[in-house]
C-alpha cells in the first residue's frame, strides 16, 4: 500500500489539516463543508458545518465555546458576520458601526479571528474596525467576544441579547445539526473568500462522515527498463473531507510489460477518524517501441532453475528467452556459470586423512562437535591429535559442499596425545590383559587398522581386565575413555 501522511491537530471540535507534502493532497479546508466560499459585492454568503457532538445533544450541557473564521477580503469594512444554530438562533459575531447597504467602513485587508464566550473584547462595540496586527498579517487577528451596540439591517441577524457567545447555549437547544456562518458584503468594488471556519464545543464531536474520494484518469509510459510507477497524488482529483484527510492509498502502484493497456486503480481516502471513501481511476499504460532487454548473471553449483523458462540448466552458457505482451516485448538474457565439486574422495592413511581433490580450498571439520571448523586445518591433509569423526568442507567453482564423516584413530606413538595403556602379552594370539593406573570407570573400544570399531564395552571400576581380541592377524588399537573424558590409547599386534 502507498500512503501520503498529513499532520493533524485537534482542539476539541476543531480538526486542522497541515499538509507535509502540499502537492500530494488537494483537499478542501477541514472545518467548513463548502469552503473556500467566494464573497462578492452586495450579497450574503453562508458556509456550513455539520456537527454531531460527543455528548448530550443539549447546548446547556455541551456548550458552544468558540467560533473561528478566516476571511480574505480587500476591504473588511464591507463585512459583517453572523452565526446560525440548528435551532435557528442567528446572532452577529462580527459587526461594525454601519452594516447597512453602502456601509463601506475600514479600508483594510483580511481577518483571522476567534470569538469566545465573554463580553470583554467585542468585535466591535459599535465602532469601525480597527486593525490590531501591528502592521503585519491580517488586519484583525486573535481572540474577541461578540459585538455589542450593533445592528444588521442588511442580513437581518440580531445582536446576542447579552452580547455574549454564551447566548447560544440555551437549555434544550440542540448542538447537533447544520450550523451556518453568514458573511454580508454591503459595499461595492471589493471581493474575497470565506477561507474556512470552525466551532469548538465543551464535549467535543463525533466525526462519522466519510471522505469524498475524487479520481482522475491518467496515462503513463514505461521507462527503458519496462517499468512505471504511480503514487496516490497522481490519480487524486481533489479528494476532501468535512474535517480532515489523513492519507490516501492506492491498490496498485507498479506497472510493467505484462500489465494490461487499461488498468482500474482504486484510490481510498482516509480521514483522521478512520472513515473512508473510494473511487476508481483508469490508468492507461503505454509500452516501449524497442524490446526491453533484461540481463541477469547467476553463479550456481551443479544446476540452476530459471523461473523465466521454468527449466533446469546443468551447463554454463548464455541463454535467451523472448516474451511478447500487449504493450511491449521483453528479451530475458541469462549469463549462467555452473560450478561443481570435482572430487569428494577422502583417504585414511594411518592417523592422517586427506583428499585427492587438488583444485579446491579446504576446511577440516569436527563431526563430533557439530561440524565445527578446526582451527588451522585448511590443508589438503590433516592429522588429528586424537581419535574421532572428521569431514572436509570443499570450496570449488563457486560451490561449497561437505564430505561424509570418517573415523580416524592415531596409529603411531608420535600421533598419540593421550595417556598410554599397558597391554600384555604383546604380540598375542588373542587374549590380552589391559591394565589401568587405578580402578576406573569408562568405555573401552577396539579398532582395526582401517579405523573400524570392532568392540566396545563398559568398564565398571576395574584396574585391569582381560579381553579376547577377535579378527584377523594385524595391528589393533585399544582406546579407553574414562568418565572425566581422559583418553588412554595403546596398540597390540595379533599373530
GROMACS .gro file of C-alpha atoms in nm:
model
  495
    1UNK     CA    1   0.000   0.000   0.000
    2UNK     CA    2   0.108   0.356  -0.065
    3UNK     CA    3   0.022   0.623   0.190
    4UNK     CA    4   0.055   1.000   0.196
    5UNK     CA    5   0.058   1.119   0.556
    6UNK     CA    6  -0.052   1.455   0.689
    7UNK     CA    7  -0.008   1.623   1.027
    8UNK     CA    8  -0.324   1.679   1.228
    9UNK     CA    9  -0.409   1.891   1.529
   10UNK     CA   10  -0.726   1.875   1.736
   11UNK     CA   11  -0.876   2.140   1.959
   12UNK     CA   12  -1.195   1.973   2.083
   13UNK     CA   13  -1.411   2.004   1.767
   14UNK     CA   14  -1.153   2.182   1.555
   15UNK     CA   15  -0.953   1.945   1.337
   16UNK     CA   16  -0.692   2.140   1.141
   17UNK     CA   17  -0.509   1.999   0.843
   18UNK     CA   18  -0.147   2.085   0.766
   19UNK     CA   19  -0.002   1.907   0.462
   20UNK     CA   20   0.351   1.776   0.499
   21UNK     CA   21   0.356   1.748   0.120
   22UNK     CA   22   0.101   2.002  -0.010
   23UNK     CA   23   0.128   1.876  -0.366
   24UNK     CA   24   0.001   1.536  -0.259
   25UNK     CA   25  -0.348   1.634  -0.141
   26UNK     CA   26  -0.582   1.888  -0.296
   27UNK     CA   27  -0.836   1.891  -0.015
   28UNK     CA   28  -1.096   2.143   0.091
   29UNK     CA   29  -1.027   2.313   0.426
   30UNK     CA   30  -1.103   2.090   0.719
   31UNK     CA   31  -1.391   2.258   0.900
   32UNK     CA   32  -1.635   2.408   0.652
   33UNK     CA   33  -1.816   2.172   0.415
   34UNK     CA   34  -1.838   2.423   0.127
   35UNK     CA   35  -1.531   2.640   0.177
   36UNK     CA   36  -1.348   2.828   0.032
   37UNK     CA   37  -1.662   3.032  -0.035
   38UNK     CA   38  -1.648   3.335  -0.269
   39UNK     CA   39  -1.765   3.671  -0.128
   40UNK     CA   40  -1.882   3.916  -0.394
   41UNK     CA   41  -2.032   4.265  -0.383
   42UNK     CA   42  -2.362   4.332  -0.205
   43UNK     CA   43  -2.459   3.980  -0.104
   44UNK     CA   44  -2.490   3.727   0.176
   45UNK     CA   45  -2.278   3.410   0.164
   46UNK     CA   46  -2.307   3.114   0.404
   47UNK     CA   47  -2.058   2.841   0.485
   48UNK     CA   48  -2.188   2.526   0.655
   49UNK     CA   49  -2.063   2.286   0.920
   50UNK     CA   50  -2.241   1.959   1.008
   51UNK     CA   51  -2.200   1.877   1.378
   52UNK     CA   52  -2.253   1.568   1.595
   53UNK     CA   53  -2.127   1.633   1.948
   54UNK     CA   54  -1.960   1.368   2.161
   55UNK     CA   55  -2.203   1.412   2.449
   56UNK     CA   56  -2.560   1.524   2.526
   57UNK     CA   57  -2.737   1.692   2.234
   58UNK     CA   58  -2.816   1.992   2.450
   59UNK     CA   59  -2.626   2.320   2.431
   60UNK     CA   60  -2.680   2.371   2.803
   61UNK     CA   61  -2.481   2.051   2.872
   62UNK     CA   62  -2.247   2.051   2.570
   63UNK     CA   63  -2.196   2.421   2.520
   64UNK     CA   64  -2.062   2.620   2.225
   65UNK     CA   65  -1.737   2.775   2.340
   66UNK     CA   66  -1.575   2.925   2.033
   67UNK     CA   67  -1.626   3.015   1.667
   68UNK     CA   68  -1.322   3.088   1.449
   69UNK     CA   69  -1.317   3.214   1.091
   70UNK     CA   70  -1.065   3.327   0.831
   71UNK     CA   71  -1.165   3.572   0.554
   72UNK     CA   72  -0.952   3.721   0.281
   73UNK     CA   73  -1.109   4.044   0.157
   74UNK     CA   74  -0.964   4.370   0.027
   75UNK     CA   75  -1.196   4.595   0.232
   76UNK     CA   76  -1.307   4.446   0.563
   77UNK     CA   77  -1.528   4.749   0.639
   78UNK     CA   78  -1.772   4.600   0.386
   79UNK     CA   79  -1.835   4.297   0.607
   80UNK     CA   80  -2.046   4.173   0.895
   81UNK     CA   81  -2.063   3.808   1.011
   82UNK     CA   82  -2.339   3.614   1.186
   83UNK     CA   83  -2.375   3.256   1.317
   84UNK     CA   84  -2.695   3.049   1.290
   85UNK     CA   85  -2.753   2.746   1.518
   86UNK     CA   86  -2.954   2.432   1.427
   87UNK     CA   87  -3.244   2.575   1.632
   88UNK     CA   88  -3.245   2.893   1.420
   89UNK     CA   89  -3.080   3.142   1.655
   90UNK     CA   90  -2.896   3.395   1.433
   91UNK     CA   91  -2.662   3.630   1.621
   92UNK     CA   92  -2.392   3.864   1.497
   93UNK     CA   93  -2.039   3.754   1.578
   94UNK     CA   94  -1.864   4.040   1.396
   95UNK     CA   95  -2.008   4.382   1.308
   96UNK     CA   96  -1.900   4.747   1.290
   97UNK     CA   97  -2.076   5.083   1.313
   98UNK     CA   98  -2.266   5.064   0.981
   99UNK     CA   99  -2.382   4.726   0.847
  100UNK     CA  100  -2.644   4.856   0.605
  101UNK     CA  101  -2.604   4.888   0.228
  102UNK     CA  102  -2.322   5.126   0.142
  103UNK     CA  103  -2.161   5.100   0.486
  104UNK     CA  104  -1.811   5.059   0.346
  105UNK     CA  105  -1.617   5.125   0.668
  106UNK     CA  106  -1.247   5.046   0.721
  107UNK     CA  107  -1.026   5.017   0.413
  108UNK     CA  108  -0.802   4.731   0.533
  109UNK     CA  109  -0.744   4.372   0.421
  110UNK     CA  110  -0.822   4.028   0.568
  111UNK     CA  111  -0.904   3.884   0.909
  112UNK     CA  112  -0.832   3.567   1.110
  113UNK     CA  113  -1.020   3.572   1.441
  114UNK     CA  114  -1.182   3.358   1.709
  115UNK     CA  115  -1.488   3.470   1.904
  116UNK     CA  116  -1.509   3.331   2.260
  117UNK     CA  117  -1.757   3.326   2.548
  118UNK     CA  118  -1.748   3.652   2.743
  119UNK     CA  119  -1.802   4.024   2.680
  120UNK     CA  120  -1.465   4.186   2.744
  121UNK     CA  121  -1.342   4.243   2.386
  122UNK     CA  122  -1.636   4.295   2.144
  123UNK     CA  123  -1.584   4.285   1.768
  124UNK     CA  124  -1.698   4.566   1.773
  125UNK     CA  125  -1.876   4.780   2.027
  126UNK     CA  126  -2.046   4.986   1.753
  127UNK     CA  127  -1.727   5.139   1.610
  128UNK     CA  128  -1.540   5.099   1.284
  129UNK     CA  129  -1.299   4.804   1.263
  130UNK     CA  130  -0.950   4.892   1.395
  131UNK     CA  131  -0.656   4.675   1.293
  132UNK     CA  132  -0.466   4.502   1.573
  133UNK     CA  133  -0.199   4.334   1.358
  134UNK     CA  134   0.092   4.564   1.438
  135UNK     CA  135   0.133   4.633   1.068
  136UNK     CA  136   0.184   4.268   0.964
  137UNK     CA  137  -0.064   4.000   0.851
  138UNK     CA  138  -0.445   4.022   0.850
  139UNK     CA  139  -0.590   4.347   0.981
  140UNK     CA  140  -0.794   4.172   1.251
  141UNK     CA  141  -0.635   3.888   1.447
  142UNK     CA  142  -0.664   3.695   1.774
  143UNK     CA  143  -0.943   3.640   2.025
  144UNK     CA  144  -1.257   3.854   2.057
  145UNK     CA  145  -1.608   3.845   2.201
  146UNK     CA  146  -1.934   3.901   2.010
  147UNK     CA  147  -2.019   4.260   1.906
  148UNK     CA  148  -2.240   4.489   2.109
  149UNK     CA  149  -2.436   4.801   2.021
  150UNK     CA  150  -2.466   4.686   1.656
  151UNK     CA  151  -2.743   4.603   1.409
  152UNK     CA  152  -2.774   4.408   1.082
  153UNK     CA  153  -3.018   4.582   0.852
  154UNK     CA  154  -2.870   4.405   0.551
  155UNK     CA  155  -2.883   4.040   0.664
  156UNK     CA  156  -3.139   4.051   0.944
  157UNK     CA  157  -2.925   3.892   1.216
  158UNK     CA  158  -2.967   4.003   1.576
  159UNK     CA  159  -2.724   4.119   1.838
  160UNK     CA  160  -2.676   3.850   2.102
  161UNK     CA  161  -2.908   3.951   2.392
  162UNK     CA  162  -2.628   3.964   2.648
  163UNK     CA  163  -2.352   4.050   2.398
  164UNK     CA  164  -2.207   3.706   2.478
  165UNK     CA  165  -2.147   3.392   2.269
  166UNK     CA  166  -2.295   3.201   2.563
  167UNK     CA  167  -2.637   3.329   2.447
  168UNK     CA  168  -2.639   3.037   2.200
  169UNK     CA  169  -2.628   2.785   2.488
  170UNK     CA  170  -3.000   2.772   2.556
  171UNK     CA  171  -3.117   2.470   2.763
  172UNK     CA  172  -3.282   2.216   2.537
  173UNK     CA  173  -3.148   2.364   2.212
  174UNK     CA  174  -2.966   2.103   2.001
  175UNK     CA  175  -2.597   2.115   1.930
  176UNK     CA  176  -2.628   1.854   1.655
  177UNK     CA  177  -2.720   1.962   1.306
  178UNK     CA  178  -2.610   2.217   1.050
  179UNK     CA  179  -2.455   2.543   1.167
  180UNK     CA  180  -2.415   2.831   0.924
  181UNK     CA  181  -2.169   3.119   0.922
  182UNK     CA  182  -2.301   3.402   0.704
  183UNK     CA  183  -2.086   3.685   0.566
  184UNK     CA  184  -2.261   4.001   0.443
  185UNK     CA  185  -2.083   4.225   0.192
  186UNK     CA  186  -2.265   4.562   0.196
  187UNK     CA  187  -2.043   4.772  -0.033
  188UNK     CA  188  -1.928   4.754  -0.396
  189UNK     CA  189  -1.592   4.715  -0.565
  190UNK     CA  190  -1.409   4.466  -0.334
  191UNK     CA  191  -1.433   4.086  -0.315
  192UNK     CA  192  -1.281   3.794  -0.124
  193UNK     CA  193  -1.342   3.449   0.027
  194UNK     CA  194  -1.457   3.282   0.343
  195UNK     CA  195  -1.150   3.062   0.357
  196UNK     CA  196  -1.259   2.838   0.644
  197UNK     CA  197  -1.438   2.839   0.978
  198UNK     CA  198  -1.480   2.608   1.277
  199UNK     CA  199  -1.662   2.556   1.606
  200UNK     CA  200  -1.547   2.436   1.949
  201UNK     CA  201  -1.783   2.256   2.189
  202UNK     CA  202  -1.715   2.167   2.551
  203UNK     CA  203  -1.773   1.792   2.498
  204UNK     CA  204  -1.607   1.757   2.156
  205UNK     CA  205  -1.757   1.599   1.846
  206UNK     CA  206  -1.810   1.263   1.677
  207UNK     CA  207  -1.682   1.255   1.321
  208UNK     CA  208  -1.864   0.985   1.119
  209UNK     CA  209  -1.887   1.138   0.773
  210UNK     CA  210  -1.696   0.954   0.500
  211UNK     CA  211  -1.441   1.146   0.294
  212UNK     CA  212  -1.521   1.217  -0.069
  213UNK     CA  213  -1.264   1.045  -0.290
  214UNK     CA  214  -1.224   1.215  -0.628
  215UNK     CA  215  -1.027   1.038  -0.903
  216UNK     CA  216  -0.874   1.146  -1.230
  217UNK     CA  217  -0.774   0.916  -1.519
  218UNK     CA  218  -0.408   0.926  -1.628
  219UNK     CA  219  -0.179   0.785  -1.895
  220UNK     CA  220   0.173   0.661  -1.808
  221UNK     CA  221   0.467   0.536  -2.017
  222UNK     CA  222   0.702   0.253  -1.931
  223UNK     CA  223   1.066   0.353  -1.888
  224UNK     CA  224   1.359   0.199  -2.079
  225UNK     CA  225   1.366  -0.090  -1.831
  226UNK     CA  226   0.998  -0.163  -1.886
  227UNK     CA  227   0.859  -0.027  -1.559
  228UNK     CA  228   0.637   0.259  -1.447
  229UNK     CA  229   0.516   0.363  -1.102
  230UNK     CA  230   0.235   0.585  -0.976
  231UNK     CA  231   0.155   0.731  -0.636
  232UNK     CA  232  -0.177   0.836  -0.477
  233UNK     CA  233  -0.147   1.204  -0.578
  234UNK     CA  234  -0.114   1.101  -0.944
  235UNK     CA  235  -0.478   0.985  -0.961
  236UNK     CA  236  -0.621   1.213  -0.690
  237UNK     CA  237  -0.859   1.464  -0.845
  238UNK     CA  238  -0.923   1.669  -0.531
  239UNK     CA  239  -1.040   1.429  -0.257
  240UNK     CA  240  -1.166   1.604   0.056
  241UNK     CA  241  -1.332   1.552   0.393
  242UNK     CA  242  -1.564   1.757   0.610
  243UNK     CA  243  -1.294   1.759   0.879
  244UNK     CA  244  -0.952   1.640   0.769
  245UNK     CA  245  -0.799   1.394   0.527
  246UNK     CA  246  -0.537   1.177   0.694
  247UNK     CA  247  -0.384   0.989   0.399
  248UNK     CA  248  -0.454   0.837   0.057
  249UNK     CA  249  -0.395   0.478  -0.053
  250UNK     CA  250  -0.394   0.302  -0.391
  251UNK     CA  251  -0.425  -0.070  -0.456
  252UNK     CA  252  -0.171  -0.080  -0.742
  253UNK     CA  253   0.139   0.129  -0.797
  254UNK     CA  254   0.370  -0.073  -1.028
  255UNK     CA  255   0.322  -0.149  -1.397
  256UNK     CA  256   0.536  -0.339  -1.650
  257UNK     CA  257   0.523  -0.509  -1.988
  258UNK     CA  258   0.280  -0.768  -1.852
  259UNK     CA  259   0.028  -0.506  -1.742
  260UNK     CA  260  -0.293  -0.455  -1.944
  261UNK     CA  261  -0.320  -0.143  -2.155
  262UNK     CA  262  -0.606  -0.019  -1.933
  263UNK     CA  263  -0.600  -0.069  -1.555
  264UNK     CA  264  -0.860   0.018  -1.293
  265UNK     CA  265  -0.685   0.152  -0.983
  266UNK     CA  266  -0.879   0.214  -0.661
  267UNK     CA  267  -0.799   0.526  -0.459
  268UNK     CA  268  -0.903   0.516  -0.092
  269UNK     CA  269  -0.920   0.836   0.114
  270UNK     CA  270  -0.895   0.808   0.494
  271UNK     CA  271  -0.986   1.078   0.742
  272UNK     CA  272  -0.842   1.121   1.091
  273UNK     CA  273  -1.134   0.929   1.246
  274UNK     CA  274  -1.086   0.626   1.021
  275UNK     CA  275  -1.376   0.692   0.784
  276UNK     CA  276  -1.306   0.605   0.421
  277UNK     CA  277  -1.419   0.690   0.072
  278UNK     CA  278  -1.314   0.530  -0.257
  279UNK     CA  279  -1.310   0.598  -0.628
  280UNK     CA  280  -1.164   0.426  -0.934
  281UNK     CA  281  -0.924   0.582  -1.183
  282UNK     CA  282  -0.841   0.440  -1.525
  283UNK     CA  283  -0.464   0.416  -1.575
  284UNK     CA  284  -0.361   0.369  -1.938
  285UNK     CA  285  -0.015   0.216  -1.990
  286UNK     CA  286   0.192   0.289  -2.300
  287UNK     CA  287   0.466   0.036  -2.381
  288UNK     CA  288   0.804   0.082  -2.545
  289UNK     CA  289   0.893   0.079  -2.916
  290UNK     CA  290   1.214  -0.120  -2.867
  291UNK     CA  291   1.230  -0.456  -2.685
  292UNK     CA  292   1.318  -0.443  -2.318
  293UNK     CA  293   1.641  -0.639  -2.255
  294UNK     CA  294   1.672  -0.774  -1.904
  295UNK     CA  295   2.006  -0.943  -1.825
  296UNK     CA  296   2.089  -1.141  -1.515
  297UNK     CA  297   2.414  -1.316  -1.418
  298UNK     CA  298   2.399  -1.624  -1.199
  299UNK     CA  299   2.668  -1.846  -1.045
  300UNK     CA  300   2.525  -2.179  -0.939
  301UNK     CA  301   2.652  -2.508  -0.804
  302UNK     CA  302   2.562  -2.816  -1.008
  303UNK     CA  303   2.244  -2.679  -1.167
  304UNK     CA  304   2.023  -2.369  -1.188
  305UNK     CA  305   1.643  -2.334  -1.212
  306UNK     CA  306   1.536  -2.030  -1.419
  307UNK     CA  307   1.182  -1.915  -1.345
  308UNK     CA  308   1.157  -1.736  -1.681
  309UNK     CA  309   1.153  -2.065  -1.874
  310UNK     CA  310   1.067  -2.296  -1.581
  311UNK     CA  311   1.362  -2.513  -1.679
  312UNK     CA  312   1.670  -2.655  -1.502
  313UNK     CA  313   2.014  -2.598  -1.659
  314UNK     CA  314   2.322  -2.809  -1.586
  315UNK     CA  315   2.576  -2.635  -1.809
  316UNK     CA  316   2.722  -2.286  -1.825
  317UNK     CA  317   2.626  -2.059  -2.113
  318UNK     CA  318   2.426  -1.762  -2.239
  319UNK     CA  319   2.053  -1.834  -2.253
  320UNK     CA  320   1.787  -1.603  -2.404
  321UNK     CA  321   1.409  -1.606  -2.393
  322UNK     CA  322   1.172  -1.359  -2.565
  323UNK     CA  323   0.832  -1.275  -2.424
  324UNK     CA  324   0.568  -1.066  -2.601
  325UNK     CA  325   0.279  -0.888  -2.431
  326UNK     CA  326   0.018  -0.642  -2.546
  327UNK     CA  327   0.233  -0.336  -2.477
  328UNK     CA  328   0.598  -0.440  -2.527
  329UNK     CA  329   0.843  -0.723  -2.599
  330UNK     CA  330   1.092  -0.840  -2.339
  331UNK     CA  331   1.418  -1.026  -2.408
  332UNK     CA  332   1.544  -1.209  -2.099
  333UNK     CA  333   1.916  -1.294  -2.102
  334UNK     CA  334   2.072  -1.535  -1.851
  335UNK     CA  335   2.452  -1.540  -1.822
  336UNK     CA  336   2.493  -1.869  -1.636
  337UNK     CA  337   2.806  -2.017  -1.480
  338UNK     CA  338   2.764  -2.370  -1.340
  339UNK     CA  339   3.033  -2.480  -1.095
  340UNK     CA  340   3.088  -2.817  -0.930
  341UNK     CA  341   3.298  -3.003  -0.676
  342UNK     CA  342   3.517  -3.225  -0.896
  343UNK     CA  343   3.630  -3.480  -0.634
  344UNK     CA  344   3.489  -3.578  -0.293
  345UNK     CA  345   3.736  -3.863  -0.225
  346UNK     CA  346   3.869  -3.889   0.134
  347UNK     CA  347   4.156  -4.126   0.219
  348UNK     CA  348   4.261  -4.253   0.564
  349UNK     CA  349   4.626  -4.347   0.595
  350UNK     CA  350   4.708  -4.447   0.947
  351UNK     CA  351   4.625  -4.143   1.161
  352UNK     CA  352   4.612  -3.898   0.868
  353UNK     CA  353   4.314  -3.810   0.649
  354UNK     CA  354   4.346  -3.643   0.309
  355UNK     CA  355   4.159  -3.570  -0.012
  356UNK     CA  356   4.259  -3.640  -0.369
  357UNK     CA  357   4.095  -3.313  -0.481
  358UNK     CA  358   4.383  -3.086  -0.580
  359UNK     CA  359   4.184  -2.781  -0.701
  360UNK     CA  360   3.962  -2.688  -0.408
  361UNK     CA  361   4.003  -2.487  -0.091
  362UNK     CA  362   3.990  -2.692   0.229
  363UNK     CA  363   3.848  -2.670   0.581
  364UNK     CA  364   3.851  -2.979   0.802
  365UNK     CA  365   3.552  -3.017   1.035
  366UNK     CA  366   3.497  -3.196   1.365
  367UNK     CA  367   3.183  -3.404   1.315
  368UNK     CA  368   3.167  -3.482   1.688
  369UNK     CA  369   3.146  -3.107   1.763
  370UNK     CA  370   2.852  -3.030   1.535
  371UNK     CA  371   3.081  -2.995   1.231
  372UNK     CA  372   3.279  -2.714   1.391
  373UNK     CA  373   3.569  -2.586   1.176
  374UNK     CA  374   3.905  -2.699   1.314
  375UNK     CA  375   4.136  -2.402   1.364
  376UNK     CA  376   4.428  -2.406   1.123
  377UNK     CA  377   4.312  -2.725   0.948
  378UNK     CA  378   4.297  -2.582   0.596
  379UNK     CA  379   4.540  -2.804   0.408
  380UNK     CA  380   4.476  -3.098   0.176
  381UNK     CA  381   4.554  -3.341   0.458
  382UNK     CA  382   4.501  -3.340   0.835
  383UNK     CA  383   4.637  -3.547   1.123
  384UNK     CA  384   4.403  -3.523   1.423
  385UNK     CA  385   4.558  -3.526   1.771
  386UNK     CA  386   4.307  -3.785   1.894
  387UNK     CA  387   4.058  -4.027   1.752
  388UNK     CA  388   3.723  -3.901   1.627
  389UNK     CA  389   3.496  -3.838   1.327
  390UNK     CA  390   3.604  -3.578   1.074
  391UNK     CA  391   3.476  -3.432   0.745
  392UNK     CA  392   3.612  -3.191   0.483
  393UNK     CA  393   3.443  -2.876   0.356
  394UNK     CA  394   3.542  -2.818  -0.007
  395UNK     CA  395   3.510  -2.485  -0.191
  396UNK     CA  396   3.545  -2.504  -0.568
  397UNK     CA  397   3.394  -2.340  -0.875
  398UNK     CA  398   3.150  -2.134  -0.673
  399UNK     CA  399   3.032  -2.441  -0.481
  400UNK     CA  400   3.069  -2.519  -0.114
  401UNK     CA  401   2.998  -2.874  -0.001
  402UNK     CA  402   3.097  -3.119   0.273
  403UNK     CA  403   3.214  -3.479   0.250
  404UNK     CA  404   3.086  -3.763   0.464
  405UNK     CA  405   3.243  -3.809   0.806
  406UNK     CA  406   3.521  -4.066   0.852
  407UNK     CA  407   3.658  -4.209   1.176
  408UNK     CA  408   4.029  -4.164   1.238
  409UNK     CA  409   4.246  -4.321   1.510
  410UNK     CA  410   4.612  -4.219   1.555
  411UNK     CA  411   4.838  -4.520   1.472
  412UNK     CA  412   5.184  -4.426   1.598
  413UNK     CA  413   5.320  -4.318   1.931
  414UNK     CA  414   5.412  -3.982   1.777
  415UNK     CA  415   5.046  -3.933   1.687
  416UNK     CA  416   4.916  -4.008   2.034
  417UNK     CA  417   4.849  -3.712   2.253
  418UNK     CA  418   4.676  -3.928   2.517
  419UNK     CA  419   4.774  -4.143   2.812
  420UNK     CA  420   4.902  -4.492   2.725
  421UNK     CA  421   4.753  -4.824   2.822
  422UNK     CA  422   4.955  -5.122   2.946
  423UNK     CA  423   4.864  -5.419   2.721
  424UNK     CA  424   5.022  -5.768   2.754
  425UNK     CA  425   5.119  -6.006   2.620
  426UNK     CA  426   5.201  -5.806   2.307
  427UNK     CA  427   5.213  -5.961   2.045
  428UNK     CA  428   4.933  -6.205   2.139
  429UNK     CA  429   4.743  -6.497   1.996
  430UNK     CA  430   4.409  -6.347   2.109
  431UNK     CA  431   4.382  -6.295   2.489
  432UNK     CA  432   4.533  -5.980   2.636
  433UNK     CA  433   4.527  -5.812   2.975
  434UNK     CA  434   4.464  -5.438   2.977
  435UNK     CA  435   4.600  -5.261   3.285
  436UNK     CA  436   4.498  -4.915   3.410
  437UNK     CA  437   4.680  -4.693   3.657
  438UNK     CA  438   4.399  -4.719   3.910
  439UNK     CA  439   4.044  -4.855   3.933
  440UNK     CA  440   3.842  -4.661   3.672
  441UNK     CA  441   3.505  -4.635   3.507
  442UNK     CA  442   3.454  -4.558   3.138
  443UNK     CA  443   3.427  -4.712   2.789
  444UNK     CA  444   3.682  -4.949   2.631
  445UNK     CA  445   3.691  -4.966   2.249
  446UNK     CA  446   3.897  -5.163   1.996
  447UNK     CA  447   3.963  -5.057   1.633
  448UNK     CA  448   4.128  -5.233   1.342
  449UNK     CA  449   4.387  -5.059   1.124
  450UNK     CA  450   4.115  -4.924   0.890
  451UNK     CA  451   3.955  -4.738   1.183
  452UNK     CA  452   3.657  -4.972   1.212
  453UNK     CA  453   3.513  -5.020   1.560
  454UNK     CA  454   3.522  -5.394   1.636
  455UNK     CA  455   3.447  -5.398   2.009
  456UNK     CA  456   3.305  -5.170   2.281
  457UNK     CA  457   3.235  -5.245   2.648
  458UNK     CA  458   3.185  -5.052   2.974
  459UNK     CA  459   3.447  -5.058   3.248
  460UNK     CA  460   3.295  -5.052   3.597
  461UNK     CA  461   3.574  -4.965   3.843
  462UNK     CA  462   3.827  -5.230   3.744
  463UNK     CA  463   4.201  -5.166   3.745
  464UNK     CA  464   4.263  -5.437   3.486
  465UNK     CA  465   4.054  -5.660   3.263
  466UNK     CA  466   4.103  -5.943   3.018
  467UNK     CA  467   3.993  -5.906   2.656
  468UNK     CA  468   3.984  -6.161   2.376
  469UNK     CA  469   4.095  -5.999   2.051
  470UNK     CA  470   3.886  -6.136   1.767
  471UNK     CA  471   3.958  -6.094   1.399
  472UNK     CA  472   4.246  -6.148   1.160
  473UNK     CA  473   4.610  -6.106   1.240
  474UNK     CA  474   4.734  -5.747   1.234
  475UNK     CA  475   4.768  -5.423   1.430
  476UNK     CA  476   4.479  -5.319   1.661
  477UNK     CA  477   4.425  -5.001   1.858
  478UNK     CA  478   4.275  -5.009   2.207
  479UNK     CA  479   4.115  -4.688   2.344
  480UNK     CA  480   3.978  -4.625   2.695
  481UNK     CA  481   3.788  -4.302   2.776
  482UNK     CA  482   3.718  -4.255   3.146
  483UNK     CA  483   3.424  -4.064   3.297
  484UNK     CA  484   3.635  -3.743   3.314
  485UNK     CA  485   3.700  -3.755   2.942
  486UNK     CA  486   4.064  -3.867   2.981
  487UNK     CA  487   4.174  -4.079   2.682
  488UNK     CA  488   4.412  -4.375   2.715
  489UNK     CA  489   4.541  -4.540   2.396
  490UNK     CA  490   4.750  -4.848   2.327
  491UNK     CA  491   4.827  -5.079   2.034
  492UNK     CA  492   4.859  -5.454   2.017
  493UNK     CA  493   4.967  -5.695   1.744
  494UNK     CA  494   4.769  -6.015   1.691
  495UNK     CA  495   4.970  -6.300   1.540
   0.00000   0.00000   0.00000
